[in-house]
Coordinates of C-alpha atoms in Angstrom, one line a residue:
M1 CA 11.2 -53.1 9.7
T2 CA 9.9 -53.0 13.3
E3 CA 8.5 -50.0 14.9
P4 CA 11.0 -48.3 17.4
S5 CA 10.6 -47.3 20.9
T6 CA 12.7 -44.6 22.7
G7 CA 12.1 -46.1 26.2
G8 CA 9.2 -43.9 27.7
D9 CA 9.8 -40.5 26.3
P10 CA 6.3 -39.9 24.9
I11 CA 7.4 -37.1 22.7
A12 CA 10.4 -39.2 21.3
D13 CA 7.9 -42.1 20.9
Y14 CA 5.5 -40.0 18.8
I15 CA 8.2 -38.7 16.5
A16 CA 9.8 -42.1 16.1
A17 CA 6.5 -43.8 15.2
G18 CA 5.8 -40.9 12.5
T19 CA 9.3 -41.2 11.2
W20 CA 9.1 -45.1 11.2
Q21 CA 5.8 -44.9 9.2
V22 CA 7.2 -42.3 6.6
A23 CA 10.5 -44.3 6.3
S24 CA 8.7 -47.7 6.1
Q25 CA 6.8 -46.2 3.2
L26 CA 9.8 -44.6 1.4
N27 CA 11.6 -48.0 1.8
G28 CA 8.8 -49.9 -0.1
D29 CA 7.3 -51.4 2.9
P30 CA 3.7 -52.6 1.7
R31 CA 2.0 -51.9 4.8
P32 CA 0.5 -48.5 4.7
A33 CA 1.4 -45.9 7.4
A34 CA -2.2 -45.4 8.1
P35 CA -4.6 -47.1 5.9
G36 CA -6.2 -44.7 3.4
V37 CA -4.2 -41.6 4.6
P38 CA -1.6 -40.5 1.9
L39 CA 2.0 -40.0 3.3
V40 CA 2.0 -36.2 2.6
E41 CA -1.0 -35.8 4.9
L42 CA 0.8 -38.0 7.6
V43 CA 4.0 -35.7 7.6
A44 CA 1.8 -32.7 7.8
A45 CA -0.3 -34.0 10.5
R46 CA 2.9 -34.7 12.5
A47 CA 4.2 -31.1 11.9
R48 CA 1.3 -29.3 12.9
S49 CA 1.0 -31.5 16.0
L50 CA 4.6 -30.6 16.8
A51 CA 4.0 -26.9 16.2
H52 CA 1.0 -27.0 18.6
G53 CA 2.8 -29.1 21.3
A54 CA 5.7 -26.5 21.2
V55 CA 3.1 -23.7 21.8
G56 CA 1.4 -25.6 24.6
A57 CA 4.9 -26.3 26.2
C58 CA 5.5 -22.7 26.1
S59 CA 2.1 -21.7 27.5
T60 CA 2.6 -23.9 30.4
R61 CA 6.2 -22.5 31.1
D62 CA 7.9 -25.7 29.9
V63 CA 10.6 -24.1 28.1
A64 CA 12.9 -27.3 27.9
T65 CA 10.0 -29.3 26.2
A66 CA 9.3 -26.4 23.8
I67 CA 12.9 -26.2 22.8
T68 CA 13.2 -29.9 22.4
I69 CA 10.1 -29.8 20.2
A70 CA 11.5 -26.9 18.1
Q71 CA 14.8 -28.8 17.7
R72 CA 12.8 -31.8 16.4
I73 CA 11.0 -29.8 14.0
L74 CA 14.1 -28.4 12.6
R75 CA 15.4 -31.8 11.8
S76 CA 12.9 -31.9 8.7
E77 CA 12.6 -28.9 6.2
A78 CA 9.1 -30.2 5.6
D79 CA 8.3 -30.2 9.2
A80 CA 9.8 -26.8 9.6
L81 CA 8.0 -25.2 6.8
I82 CA 4.6 -26.7 7.9
A83 CA 5.2 -25.8 11.7
V84 CA 6.1 -22.0 10.4
D85 CA 2.7 -21.9 8.6
V86 CA 0.7 -23.2 11.5
L87 CA 2.6 -20.7 14.0
V88 CA 2.3 -17.7 11.6
G89 CA -1.4 -18.5 11.1
I90 CA -2.0 -18.4 15.0
I91 CA 0.0 -15.2 15.3
L92 CA -1.7 -13.5 12.3
E93 CA -5.1 -15.0 13.2
G94 CA -8.0 -12.8 12.0
L95 CA -5.9 -10.9 9.8
P96 CA -5.9 -12.3 6.0
R97 CA -2.5 -12.9 4.5
G98 CA -1.7 -10.1 2.3
A99 CA -4.3 -7.7 3.9
L100 CA -2.0 -5.0 5.0
P101 CA -0.2 -2.4 2.6
P102 CA 3.4 -2.4 2.1
G103 CA 5.4 -0.5 4.7
V104 CA 3.5 -1.9 7.6
V105 CA 5.7 -4.0 10.0
I106 CA 4.5 -6.8 12.2
E107 CA 6.6 -7.4 15.1
P108 CA 6.2 -10.5 17.3
P109 CA 4.9 -9.8 20.9
V110 CA 8.2 -11.0 22.2
A111 CA 10.4 -8.8 24.7
R112 CA 13.5 -7.3 22.8
P113 CA 16.7 -7.9 25.1
T114 CA 18.5 -4.7 25.8
G115 CA 21.8 -6.2 26.8
T116 CA 25.0 -6.1 25.0
D117 CA 26.1 -9.9 25.3
Q118 CA 26.0 -12.3 22.5
D119 CA 22.9 -13.9 23.7
A120 CA 20.8 -10.8 23.7
A121 CA 22.4 -9.9 20.2
D122 CA 21.3 -13.3 19.0
W123 CA 17.9 -12.9 20.3
R124 CA 17.4 -9.4 18.8
L125 CA 18.4 -10.9 15.3
A126 CA 15.9 -13.7 15.8
I127 CA 13.2 -11.1 16.6
D128 CA 14.3 -9.2 13.4
L129 CA 14.1 -12.2 11.3
T130 CA 10.7 -13.2 12.8
T131 CA 9.5 -9.7 12.1
T132 CA 10.6 -10.0 8.4
L133 CA 8.7 -13.3 8.1
L134 CA 5.4 -12.1 9.8
T135 CA 5.6 -8.6 7.7
G136 CA 6.2 -10.7 4.7
F137 CA 3.0 -13.0 5.2
A138 CA 0.8 -9.9 6.4
T139 CA 1.6 -7.7 3.5
D140 CA 1.9 -10.6 0.7
D141 CA 5.6 -9.8 0.2
P142 CA 7.2 -12.7 -1.4
Q143 CA 10.7 -11.3 -0.9
L144 CA 10.4 -10.7 2.8
V145 CA 8.8 -14.3 3.1
T146 CA 11.7 -15.8 1.4
E147 CA 14.2 -13.7 3.6
G148 CA 12.5 -14.9 6.8
L149 CA 12.4 -18.6 5.6
A150 CA 15.9 -18.5 4.7
A151 CA 16.6 -17.9 8.5
L152 CA 15.3 -21.6 9.1
R153 CA 18.5 -22.7 7.2
G154 CA 20.9 -20.8 9.2
D155 CA 22.6 -20.3 12.7
A156 CA 19.6 -18.5 13.9
A157 CA 16.9 -21.2 13.1
L158 CA 16.2 -22.4 16.7
D159 CA 16.0 -18.8 17.9
V160 CA 13.6 -17.9 15.1
L161 CA 11.5 -21.0 15.7
I162 CA 11.3 -20.3 19.5
V163 CA 10.4 -16.6 18.7
L164 CA 7.4 -17.8 16.6
V165 CA 6.3 -20.4 19.2
K166 CA 6.6 -17.7 22.1
A167 CA 4.7 -15.5 19.9
A168 CA 1.9 -17.8 19.0
S169 CA 1.6 -18.8 22.8
A170 CA 1.3 -15.0 23.6
R171 CA -1.6 -14.7 20.8
I172 CA -3.6 -17.8 22.3
E173 CA -3.1 -16.3 26.0
S174 CA -4.5 -13.1 24.7
F175 CA -7.5 -14.7 23.4
V176 CA -7.8 -17.0 26.6
A177 CA -7.8 -13.7 28.8
L178 CA -10.3 -12.0 26.5
N179 CA -12.6 -15.2 26.6
G180 CA -12.4 -14.8 30.5
D181 CA -13.1 -11.2 30.5
V182 CA -16.1 -11.8 28.2
I183 CA -17.6 -14.7 30.5
D184 CA -17.1 -12.6 33.5
A185 CA -19.1 -9.8 32.0
Y186 CA -21.7 -12.0 30.8
D187 CA -22.2 -13.6 34.3
T188 CA -22.1 -9.9 35.8
F189 CA -25.1 -8.8 33.4
Q190 CA -26.9 -12.1 34.1
R191 CA -26.7 -11.6 38.0
Q192 CA -27.8 -8.0 37.4
H193 CA -30.4 -8.8 35.1
L194 CA -31.8 -11.6 37.2
D195 CA -31.8 -9.4 40.4
Q196 CA -33.9 -6.8 38.4
G197 CA -36.3 -9.1 36.9

């Protein structure tokens, strides 16, 4: 079994290499995919990297790459579940899972379209399904989590994953903005303090 190359697409090369490593072990190739690293850890690391890559693409407004990565994540149920865990973790950062009482609803910070066309309806459905998933994790409601995860097997899977990616990107951007404000306030204080001192 020879390691594949996709002819210069770095994302495709990365996925192909990870898939080749997994497939080589599953097909009985005696060479380890990565010496000393269990196969399940390689799959998890790849899925986490893809989730982070999709968020990074969204954060830099590279929507086409974010969609491409999301499509690749959805090729594997394991990748999709791990990616969802990563994205939900970013969105709910600082909020222990199960910390909120039943009845609380967590909506993703994504604009809800008001149009009447099919695209707007599909996007609203994806936001609703993502809300179900986030609320399920935040309130530790297994029924809501199951309903939300079931969307990853349906027609709305890509839209739900993109909503999660956009929400995670928005969450990270809020931390970056807050960090900028904190640093600016510190610099202002230092300048004022040094002027007085």
